[in-house]
Tab-separated table of C-alpha atoms in Angstrom:
chain	number	residue	atom	x	y	z
A	199	VAL	CA	0.100	-0.012	0.020
A	200	GLU	CA	2.711	2.482	0.949
A	201	PHE	CA	4.566	1.621	-2.285
A	202	GLY	CA	1.444	2.276	-4.347
A	203	GLN	CA	0.890	5.560	-2.563
A	204	LYS	CA	4.499	6.687	-2.985
A	205	HIS	CA	4.292	6.040	-6.716
A	206	GLY	CA	0.759	7.487	-7.357
A	207	LEU	CA	-1.114	4.186	-8.159
A	208	SER	CA	-4.772	4.052	-8.197
A	209	ALA	CA	-6.517	2.018	-5.544
A	210	SER	CA	-7.469	-0.625	-7.994
A	211	ALA	CA	-3.901	-0.816	-9.039
A	212	GLN	CA	-2.897	-1.280	-5.497
A	213	MET	CA	-5.058	-4.108	-4.915
A	214	GLU	CA	-3.899	-5.701	-8.171
A	215	LEU	CA	-0.369	-5.318	-7.083
A	216	GLN	CA	-1.127	-6.747	-3.685
A	217	GLY	CA	-2.808	-9.774	-5.146
A	218	LEU	CA	0.179	-10.363	-7.429
A	219	MET	CA	2.480	-10.262	-4.552
A	220	ASN	CA	0.315	-12.687	-2.548
A	221	ALA	CA	0.245	-15.149	-5.331
A	222	SER	CA	3.942	-14.993	-5.624
A	223	ILE	CA	4.343	-15.847	-2.096
A	224	THR	CA	1.806	-18.539	-2.243
A	225	LEU	CA	3.544	-20.287	-5.174
A	226	THR	CA	6.681	-20.687	-2.878
A	227	GLN	CA	4.590	-22.492	-0.259
A	228	LYS	CA	3.912	-25.871	-1.663
A	229	LYS	CA	4.077	-28.067	1.541
A	230	VAL	CA	2.070	-28.015	4.976
A	231	THR	CA	2.044	-30.389	7.963
A	232	VAL	CA	-0.938	-30.522	10.250
A	233	VAL	CA	-1.369	-32.481	13.475
A	234	VAL	CA	-4.613	-33.602	14.969
A	235	PRO	CA	-5.148	-35.213	18.345
A	236	ALA	CA	-6.664	-38.504	19.418
A	237	THR	CA	-10.299	-38.123	21.080
A	238	VAL	CA	-12.310	-39.958	23.524
A	239	ALA	CA	-15.892	-39.667	23.165
A	240	ASN	CA	-18.834	-39.990	25.533
A	241	LEU	CA	-16.666	-40.288	28.845
A	242	GLY	CA	-19.526	-42.440	30.264
A	243	PRO	CA	-22.758	-40.534	30.414
A	244	GLY	CA	-22.029	-37.911	27.604
A	245	LEU	CA	-23.817	-39.745	24.698
A	246	GLU	CA	-22.146	-38.491	21.486
A	247	ILE	CA	-21.863	-34.951	23.000
A	248	CYS	CA	-19.031	-35.070	25.313
A	249	GLY	CA	-15.372	-35.686	24.146
A	250	LEU	CA	-11.783	-35.303	25.435
A	251	ALA	CA	-8.771	-34.495	23.250
A	252	VAL	CA	-5.579	-36.634	24.205
A	253	ASP	CA	-2.011	-35.633	23.641
A	254	ILE	CA	-1.535	-38.455	20.929
A	255	TRP	CA	-1.151	-37.070	17.441
A	256	ASP	CA	-1.660	-38.090	13.884
A	257	GLU	CA	0.334	-36.190	11.509
A	258	PHE	CA	-0.639	-35.080	7.806
A	259	THR	CA	1.745	-33.526	5.398
A	260	VAL	CA	0.222	-32.297	2.141
A	261	GLU	CA	2.241	-30.909	-0.792
A	262	TYR	CA	1.870	-30.209	-4.448
A	263	SER	CA	3.023	-32.922	-6.800
A	264	GLU	CA	3.063	-33.880	-10.535
A	265	HIS	CA	1.123	-37.045	-9.695
A	266	PHE	CA	-1.049	-37.943	-6.921
A	267	HIS	CA	0.718	-40.049	-4.247
A	268	LEU	CA	-0.478	-41.283	-0.918
A	269	GLU	CA	1.621	-42.732	1.846
A	270	ALA	CA	0.736	-44.006	5.426
A	271	PHE	CA	2.951	-44.653	8.203
A	272	GLY	CA	2.925	-45.228	11.910
A	273	ASP	CA	1.950	-48.178	14.299
A	274	TYR	CA	-1.683	-47.966	13.262
A	275	SER	CA	-1.495	-47.407	9.441
A	276	ALA	CA	-2.258	-51.050	8.429
A	277	ASP	CA	-6.160	-50.316	8.836
A	278	VAL	CA	-6.034	-46.959	6.927
A	279	PRO	CA	-7.703	-47.148	3.469
A	280	ARG	CA	-5.096	-46.507	0.695
A	281	ALA	CA	-7.606	-45.807	-2.226
A	282	ALA	CA	-7.981	-42.105	-2.949
A	283	ASP	CA	-11.735	-42.287	-2.835
A	284	GLN	CA	-11.776	-43.999	0.571
A	285	ASN	CA	-9.019	-42.358	2.377
A	286	LEU	CA	-10.469	-39.534	4.744
A	287	ALA	CA	-7.304	-37.428	4.818
A	288	VAL	CA	-7.617	-37.247	0.809
A	289	LEU	CA	-11.431	-36.453	1.017
A	290	GLY	CA	-10.792	-33.732	3.486
A	291	ALA	CA	-8.073	-32.067	1.536
A	292	LYS	CA	-10.525	-32.415	-1.566
A	293	PHE	CA	-13.336	-30.789	0.129
A	294	ALA	CA	-10.996	-27.666	1.326
A	295	PHE	CA	-9.948	-27.181	-2.457
A	296	GLU	CA	-13.680	-27.368	-3.432
A	297	ALA	CA	-14.886	-24.968	-0.640
A	298	SER	CA	-12.134	-22.451	-2.117
A	299	GLY	CA	-13.543	-22.859	-5.567
A	300	ARG	CA	-10.466	-24.569	-6.916
A	301	PRO	CA	-10.033	-27.864	-8.761
A	302	PHE	CA	-8.547	-30.577	-6.747
A	303	PRO	CA	-4.796	-30.723	-7.873
A	304	SER	CA	-2.324	-33.510	-7.779
A	305	LEU	CA	-1.066	-33.873	-4.267
A	306	ARG	CA	1.496	-36.084	-2.201
A	307	ILE	CA	-0.190	-36.783	0.870
A	308	THR	CA	1.953	-38.369	3.894
A	309	CYS	CA	0.074	-39.475	6.854
A	310	THR	CA	1.616	-40.666	10.106
A	311	HIS	CA	-0.914	-42.459	12.229
A	312	ASN	CA	-0.256	-42.592	15.957
A	313	ILE	CA	-3.849	-42.828	16.825
A	314	PRO	CA	-5.388	-46.407	16.986
A	315	TYR	CA	-7.569	-46.386	13.820
A	316	LYS	CA	-11.197	-47.442	14.120
A	317	GLN	CA	-10.795	-48.532	17.779
A	318	GLY	CA	-12.588	-45.674	19.558
A	319	LEU	CA	-10.125	-42.992	19.765
A	320	GLY	CA	-11.209	-40.809	16.763
A	321	GLY	CA	-8.713	-41.979	14.119
A	322	PRO	CA	-11.010	-41.670	11.080
A	323	SER	CA	-12.351	-38.106	12.026
A	324	ALA	CA	-8.873	-37.054	12.840
A	325	SER	CA	-7.924	-37.964	9.181
A	326	PHE	CA	-10.593	-35.891	7.755
A	327	VAL	CA	-10.038	-32.757	10.051
A	328	GLY	CA	-6.176	-33.119	9.177
A	329	GLY	CA	-6.637	-33.374	5.408
A	330	TYR	CA	-9.214	-30.528	5.400
A	331	LEU	CA	-6.947	-28.186	7.294
A	332	ALA	CA	-3.889	-29.000	5.496
A	333	GLY	CA	-5.683	-28.489	2.136
A	334	SER	CA	-7.024	-25.179	3.257
A	335	VAL	CA	-3.699	-23.898	4.315
A	336	LEU	CA	-2.106	-25.237	1.015
A	337	CYS	CA	-4.347	-23.504	-1.191
A	338	SER	CA	-3.625	-20.304	0.818
A	339	GLU	CA	-7.026	-19.725	2.275
A	340	GLU	CA	-7.349	-18.654	5.899
A	341	LEU	CA	-10.068	-20.645	7.789
A	342	SER	CA	-11.404	-17.486	9.284
A	343	SER	CA	-12.462	-16.500	5.649
A	344	LEU	CA	-14.835	-19.616	5.142
A	345	VAL	CA	-18.384	-18.568	5.523
A	346	VAL	CA	-21.256	-20.847	6.295
A	347	GLN	CA	-24.463	-20.122	4.308
A	348	GLY	CA	-27.034	-22.798	5.176
A	349	ASP	CA	-25.824	-25.968	3.568
A	350	ASN	CA	-23.283	-24.246	1.339
A	351	PHE	CA	-19.827	-23.660	2.218
A	352	GLU	CA	-17.988	-20.685	0.648
A	353	MET	CA	-14.470	-19.325	0.992
A	354	GLY	CA	-13.466	-15.731	0.303
A	355	ARG	CA	-9.710	-15.035	-0.286
A	356	THR	CA	-8.524	-12.738	2.657
A	357	GLY	CA	-4.901	-13.899	3.346
A	358	SER	CA	-2.059	-15.760	1.906
A	359	LEU	CA	-0.397	-19.075	2.928
A	360	ALA	CA	2.367	-16.881	4.274
A	361	ASP	CA	0.059	-15.217	6.634
A	362	VAL	CA	-1.155	-18.492	7.993
A	363	LEU	CA	2.327	-19.889	8.386
A	364	GLY	CA	3.627	-16.936	9.946
A	365	GLN	CA	1.845	-17.312	13.103
A	366	SER	CA	3.603	-18.567	16.461
A	367	PRO	CA	5.379	-21.717	16.012
A	368	SER	CA	3.588	-24.746	17.603
A	369	SER	CA	4.999	-28.112	18.615
A	370	ARG	CA	3.463	-31.496	18.722
A	371	SER	CA	2.866	-31.149	22.712
A	372	PRO	CA	0.244	-28.719	23.188
A	373	SER	CA	1.202	-28.393	26.850
A	374	SER	CA	4.519	-26.864	25.920
A	375	SER	CA	4.951	-22.989	26.564
A	376	ALA	CA	6.168	-22.850	23.023
A	377	VAL	CA	2.871	-23.851	21.455
A	378	ALA	CA	0.505	-21.593	19.952
A	379	ALA	CA	-2.103	-23.274	17.835
A	380	ALA	CA	-2.433	-22.058	14.239
A	381	PHE	CA	-6.145	-22.361	14.526
A	382	PRO	CA	-6.988	-21.534	18.208
A	383	ALA	CA	-10.364	-22.349	19.810
A	384	PRO	CA	-12.438	-19.435	21.029
A	385	PRO	CA	-12.961	-19.387	24.768
A	386	ALA	CA	-16.812	-19.831	24.520
A	387	GLY	CA	-19.144	-21.811	22.198
A	388	HIS	CA	-18.064	-22.091	18.642
A	389	GLY	CA	-19.984	-23.185	15.525
A	390	PRO	CA	-22.628	-21.882	13.307
A	391	SER	CA	-23.407	-18.842	15.125
A	392	GLU	CA	-19.993	-17.561	14.330
A	393	ARG	CA	-20.757	-17.020	10.467
A	394	GLY	CA	-17.080	-15.998	9.996
A	395	GLY	CA	-15.557	-18.993	11.452
A	396	GLY	CA	-14.170	-21.534	9.185
A	397	LEU	CA	-13.688	-24.220	11.829
A	398	GLY	CA	-17.346	-24.093	12.460
A	399	ALA	CA	-17.966	-24.800	8.931
A	400	LEU	CA	-15.470	-27.841	9.172
A	401	LEU	CA	-17.489	-28.782	12.424
A	402	GLN	CA	-20.759	-28.848	10.205
A	403	LYS	CA	-19.232	-30.727	7.536
A	404	ALA	CA	-17.636	-33.325	9.724
A	405	ILE	CA	-20.731	-33.756	11.686
A	406	SER	CA	-22.810	-34.155	8.689
A	407	ARG	CA	-20.828	-37.258	7.684
A	408	GLY	CA	-22.252	-38.960	10.666
A	409	TRP	CA	-19.235	-38.935	12.967
A	410	ASN	CA	-19.593	-38.816	16.777
A	411	PRO	CA	-19.558	-35.133	17.888
A	412	GLY	CA	-17.563	-36.409	20.789
A	413	ASN	CA	-14.759	-37.047	18.656
A	414	VAL	CA	-15.108	-34.365	16.125
A	415	CYS	CA	-15.490	-31.409	18.651
A	416	PRO	CA	-12.226	-32.080	20.581
A	417	ALA	CA	-10.425	-32.932	17.373
A	418	ILE	CA	-10.865	-29.415	16.227
A	419	TYR	CA	-11.001	-27.420	19.380
A	420	GLY	CA	-8.947	-29.521	21.911
A	421	ALA	CA	-9.533	-29.988	25.611
A	422	LEU	CA	-13.022	-31.216	26.891
A	423	GLN	CA	-15.808	-30.216	24.624
A	424	ILE	CA	-19.667	-30.434	24.964
A	425	GLY	CA	-21.513	-30.382	21.588
A	426	THR	CA	-24.909	-28.927	21.225
A	427	GLY	CA	-27.071	-29.270	18.220
A	428	SER	CA	-29.912	-27.063	17.144
A	429	SER	CA	-32.053	-26.064	14.013
A	430	THR	CA	-29.209	-23.862	12.913
A	431	GLY	CA	-26.324	-26.348	13.131
A	432	PHE	CA	-23.985	-27.693	15.597
A	433	GLU	CA	-21.759	-25.945	18.320
A	434	SER	CA	-19.100	-26.865	20.376
A	435	HIS	CA	-18.369	-25.689	24.119
A	436	ARG	CA	-15.131	-25.737	26.000
A	437	VAL	CA	-15.137	-26.932	29.586
A	438	PRO	CA	-12.447	-25.838	31.858
A	439	MET	CA	-9.851	-28.509	32.841
A	440	PRO	CA	-7.510	-28.675	35.859
A	441	ASN	CA	-3.842	-29.445	35.548
A	442	GLY	CA	-2.351	-32.803	36.600
A	443	LEU	CA	-4.608	-35.128	34.672
A	444	VAL	CA	-3.335	-38.313	32.985
A	445	CYS	CA	-5.125	-40.674	30.526
A	446	VAL	CA	-4.263	-44.301	30.697
A	447	LEU	CA	-5.673	-46.008	27.405
A	448	TRP	CA	-5.862	-49.658	26.929
A	449	VAL	CA	-6.123	-50.599	23.163
A	450	PRO	CA	-6.837	-54.077	22.070
A	451	SER	CA	-4.723	-55.757	19.443
A	452	ASN	CA	-7.207	-56.919	16.977
A	453	LEU	CA	-10.686	-55.319	17.421
A	454	ASN	CA	-12.391	-52.574	15.689
A	455	GLU	CA	-14.635	-49.992	17.283
A	456	GLY	CA	-18.206	-50.900	18.291
A	457	GLU	CA	-21.413	-50.078	16.394
A	458	ARG	CA	-22.983	-46.872	17.529
A	459	LEU	CA	-26.240	-47.013	19.607
A	460	PRO	CA	-29.291	-47.228	17.377
A	461	ARG	CA	-31.963	-44.399	17.328
A	462	GLN	CA	-34.501	-45.284	19.952
A	463	ALA	CA	-36.967	-43.966	22.542
A	464	VAL	CA	-35.083	-43.479	25.988
A	465	ASP	CA	-36.744	-44.425	29.153
A	466	ARG	CA	-37.504	-41.514	31.295
A	467	LYS	CA	-35.711	-42.818	34.375
A	468	ALA	CA	-32.520	-43.684	32.237
A	469	ALA	CA	-32.561	-40.226	30.829
A	470	ILE	CA	-32.732	-38.645	34.168
A	471	PHE	CA	-30.067	-40.734	35.333
A	472	ASN	CA	-27.599	-39.754	32.621
A	473	VAL	CA	-28.503	-36.148	32.755
A	474	GLY	CA	-27.632	-36.030	36.375
A	475	ARG	CA	-24.234	-38.133	35.849
A	476	MET	CA	-23.391	-35.685	32.962
A	477	ALA	CA	-23.882	-32.835	35.292
A	478	LEU	CA	-21.736	-34.358	38.017
A	479	LEU	CA	-19.004	-35.118	35.300
A	480	THR	CA	-18.869	-31.658	34.192
A	481	ASN	CA	-18.767	-30.493	37.863
A	482	CYS	CA	-15.683	-32.569	38.409
A	483	PHE	CA	-13.718	-30.887	35.606
A	484	CYS	CA	-14.836	-27.513	36.468
A	485	THR	CA	-13.940	-27.753	40.254
A	486	GLY	CA	-10.951	-30.151	39.781
A	487	ASN	CA	-12.523	-32.256	42.512
A	488	PHE	CA	-12.731	-35.842	41.179
A	489	GLU	CA	-13.711	-37.668	44.357
A	490	MET	CA	-16.998	-38.328	42.487
A	491	PHE	CA	-15.681	-39.013	39.091
A	492	SER	CA	-16.192	-42.796	39.290
A	493	LYS	CA	-19.792	-42.300	40.000
A	494	ALA	CA	-19.973	-39.353	37.259
A	495	THR	CA	-18.940	-41.742	34.718
A	496	GLU	CA	-21.875	-44.293	35.120
A	497	ASP	CA	-24.014	-44.773	32.284
A	498	THR	CA	-27.270	-46.350	31.500
A	499	LEU	CA	-27.133	-45.852	27.626
A	500	ALA	CA	-23.909	-46.179	25.764
A	501	GLN	CA	-22.080	-48.430	28.219
A	502	PRO	CA	-24.580	-51.068	28.296
A	503	HIS	CA	-24.680	-51.104	24.513
A	504	CYS	CA	-20.962	-51.213	24.348
A	505	ALA	CA	-20.743	-54.181	26.896
A	506	SER	CA	-23.126	-56.141	24.755
A	507	GLN	CA	-20.549	-55.948	22.102
A	508	PHE	CA	-17.284	-55.954	24.266
A	509	PRO	CA	-18.201	-57.840	27.591
A	510	PHE	CA	-14.670	-57.535	28.861
A	511	VAL	CA	-14.811	-53.562	28.981
A	512	THR	CA	-16.629	-53.746	32.381
A	513	SER	CA	-13.902	-55.839	33.987
A	514	ILE	CA	-10.996	-53.686	32.607
A	515	CYS	CA	-12.636	-50.585	33.789
A	516	GLN	CA	-13.064	-52.196	37.423
A	517	ALA	CA	-9.502	-53.265	37.362
A	518	ALA	CA	-8.338	-49.799	36.559
A	519	VAL	CA	-10.458	-48.277	39.606
A	520	ASP	CA	-9.306	-50.995	41.894
A	521	ALA	CA	-5.803	-50.075	41.080
A	522	GLY	CA	-6.320	-46.320	41.977
A	523	ALA	CA	-7.709	-44.623	38.750
A	524	SER	CA	-10.277	-41.957	39.567
A	525	GLY	CA	-12.684	-43.615	37.109
A	526	ALA	CA	-12.668	-45.618	33.815
A	527	PHE	CA	-14.952	-46.154	30.832
A	528	ALA	CA	-14.994	-47.317	27.167
A	529	CYS	CA	-13.687	-44.991	24.570
A	530	GLY	CA	-16.842	-44.104	22.573
A	531	TYR	CA	-18.404	-47.425	21.929
A	532	GLY	CA	-15.158	-49.389	22.509
A	533	PRO	CA	-13.296	-51.385	22.423
A	534	SER	CA	-10.595	-49.365	23.888
A	535	VAL	CA	-10.849	-48.294	27.551
A	536	MET	CA	-9.605	-45.046	29.265
A	537	ALA	CA	-8.737	-44.777	32.956
A	538	LEU	CA	-8.232	-41.244	34.231
A	539	ILE	CA	-5.662	-40.504	37.013
A	540	THR	CA	-5.781	-37.136	38.724
A	541	GLY	CA	-3.420	-35.168	41.220
A	542	ARG	CA	-0.093	-35.123	39.008
A	543	THR	CA	2.100	-32.178	40.023
A	544	GLY	CA	5.399	-30.773	39.335
A	545	ASP	CA	6.805	-31.760	42.682
A	546	ILE	CA	9.821	-33.982	41.817
A	547	LEU	CA	9.557	-35.821	45.162
A	548	MET	CA	5.865	-36.702	44.368
A	549	GLN	CA	6.706	-37.809	40.743
A	550	SER	CA	8.057	-41.122	41.332
A	551	SER	CA	4.973	-42.205	43.541
A	552	PHE	CA	2.624	-40.829	40.845
A	553	GLU	CA	4.393	-42.681	38.088
A	554	ASP	CA	4.146	-45.937	40.135
A	555	LEU	CA	0.416	-45.199	40.190
A	556	GLU	CA	0.178	-44.791	36.518
A	557	ARG	CA	2.241	-48.053	36.041
A	558	ALA	CA	-0.085	-49.941	38.536
A	559	VAL	CA	-3.169	-48.753	36.749
A	560	ALA	CA	-1.727	-49.790	33.393
A	561	LYS	CA	-0.580	-53.300	34.415
A	562	ALA	CA	-3.828	-53.820	36.183
A	563	MET	CA	-5.664	-53.188	32.939
A	564	LEU	CA	-3.211	-55.346	30.852
A	565	SER	CA	-3.311	-58.156	33.395
A	566	LYS	CA	-7.266	-58.145	33.303
A	567	ALA	CA	-7.323	-57.867	29.499
A	568	ASP	CA	-4.776	-60.838	29.446
A	569	GLU	CA	-7.148	-62.747	31.805
A	570	VAL	CA	-9.975	-62.678	29.470
A	571	ASN	CA	-7.897	-63.470	26.395
A	572	GLN	CA	-7.845	-60.009	24.963
A	573	PRO	CA	-4.175	-58.941	24.519
A	574	GLY	CA	-3.510	-55.283	24.063
A	575	ARG	CA	-1.123	-52.326	24.854
A	576	ILE	CA	-1.317	-49.221	26.958
A	577	LEU	CA	-0.894	-45.523	25.857
A	578	ILE	CA	-0.324	-43.190	28.592
A	579	ALA	CA	-0.851	-39.229	27.754
A	580	LYS	CA	-2.122	-36.015	29.217
A	581	PRO	CA	-5.229	-34.325	27.818
A	582	ALA	CA	-4.675	-32.166	24.799
A	583	ASP	CA	-5.386	-28.313	25.446
A	584	VAL	CA	-5.373	-27.518	21.860
A	585	GLY	CA	-7.071	-29.233	18.658
A	586	ALA	CA	-5.593	-29.473	15.121
A	587	HIS	CA	-2.993	-27.100	14.169
A	588	VAL	CA	-0.298	-26.396	11.757
A	589	LEU	CA	2.971	-28.005	12.908
A	590	ALA	CA	6.059	-25.748	12.964
A	591	GLN	CA	8.405	-28.240	14.894
A	592	LYS	CA	8.431	-31.666	16.096
A	593	SER	CA	9.022	-33.289	19.497
A	594	GLU	CA	9.846	-37.019	19.785
A	595	LEU	CA	9.584	-37.732	23.580
A	596	ALA	CA	7.741	-40.928	23.735
A	597	SER	CA	9.130	-43.589	25.899
A	598	CYS	CA	8.411	-47.350	26.310
A	599	ALA	CA	8.068	-49.624	29.131
A	600	ASP	CA	7.167	-53.349	29.640
A	601	GLY	CA	8.438	-54.581	26.315
A	602	GLY	CA	6.622	-52.049	24.234
A	603	ARG	CA	3.257	-52.788	25.707
A	604	ILE	CA	3.082	-49.490	27.777
A	605	VAL	CA	3.904	-46.432	25.840
A	606	TYR	CA	4.161	-42.846	27.131
A	607	PHE	CA	3.342	-39.809	25.028
A	608	GLN	CA	5.032	-36.774	26.686
């Protein structure tokens, strides 16, 4: 602008010059990497409206290429579809280009799957979210310019890729002080009511695919989220979380996630029970008092349905609680199980005893699973405070114990 004014350019000429400069910057940006967290839906009574982001991340790198190419790596990549019309990261990127009004180009998409795929930890929805965000950045469209208009998704150009990537660097571990999410979550409810919010449009698109909001909402926004639907669309609301929480996740070796609870009339008594437990669950996180957490995770809807598909879930949950966990429940509709441990502090003198508790809970869950002939492994991680974001630097701090069956994500 200053250059244009200095040399007497008209307003239209200044805008055209700015567009050419943005285009030249965009052409130099041909690659972007996005990370998306694992998610645990329901948390007991929060039937398809409540979910928690966990500090285990899938990574998606998307770049322009002469020919389409898809690669999948990671411990959980074997179950990920390789066909372009079935891979959810590809479909997410394709939607992003379509939303920007651009043809879908030839891309090289590299996926690293650290989230167990189709085992109750939000792997499929993470792939779609990651592909969409990477595609949005790659075609140099800021998500804040995406406008929701009914069932239509339109994107207006307001910034270049350089603007997006020029934000504060973020690392894979959201708990680090160096982290700033490229697409931060608003402090209050976010969704269709924020007409300029591109993440709200992504939320609507993902929900329309039939995915559990308990996975989609925390995948996009991080932390603990409660989703609410209305005639105008779906919104997600952040619940405050205290520090010192640790998630101990048991993941079976050879089982896919369970079927969702079918649509049906709900008994009044069961509905009242779940509403009360959901209120108690929210209160635990808001106050930081988890003495009632085990009771708060009781459920009369999803958990019985899950137990009918995976009878061993109940006994693994009980083993975790008996070993000292504050509570335990199926991840979504199973088969994975999450136990929550509270009270971790930065006190070095207390660290050893807390890690002993983590290992005790992990080994109790593994032992009970082995007892019922369901081999698996344990993933230990903290809740993730942010959702999907552009990755500026990597951090490889995972450590293993017990012959690789207990994995820490730090």
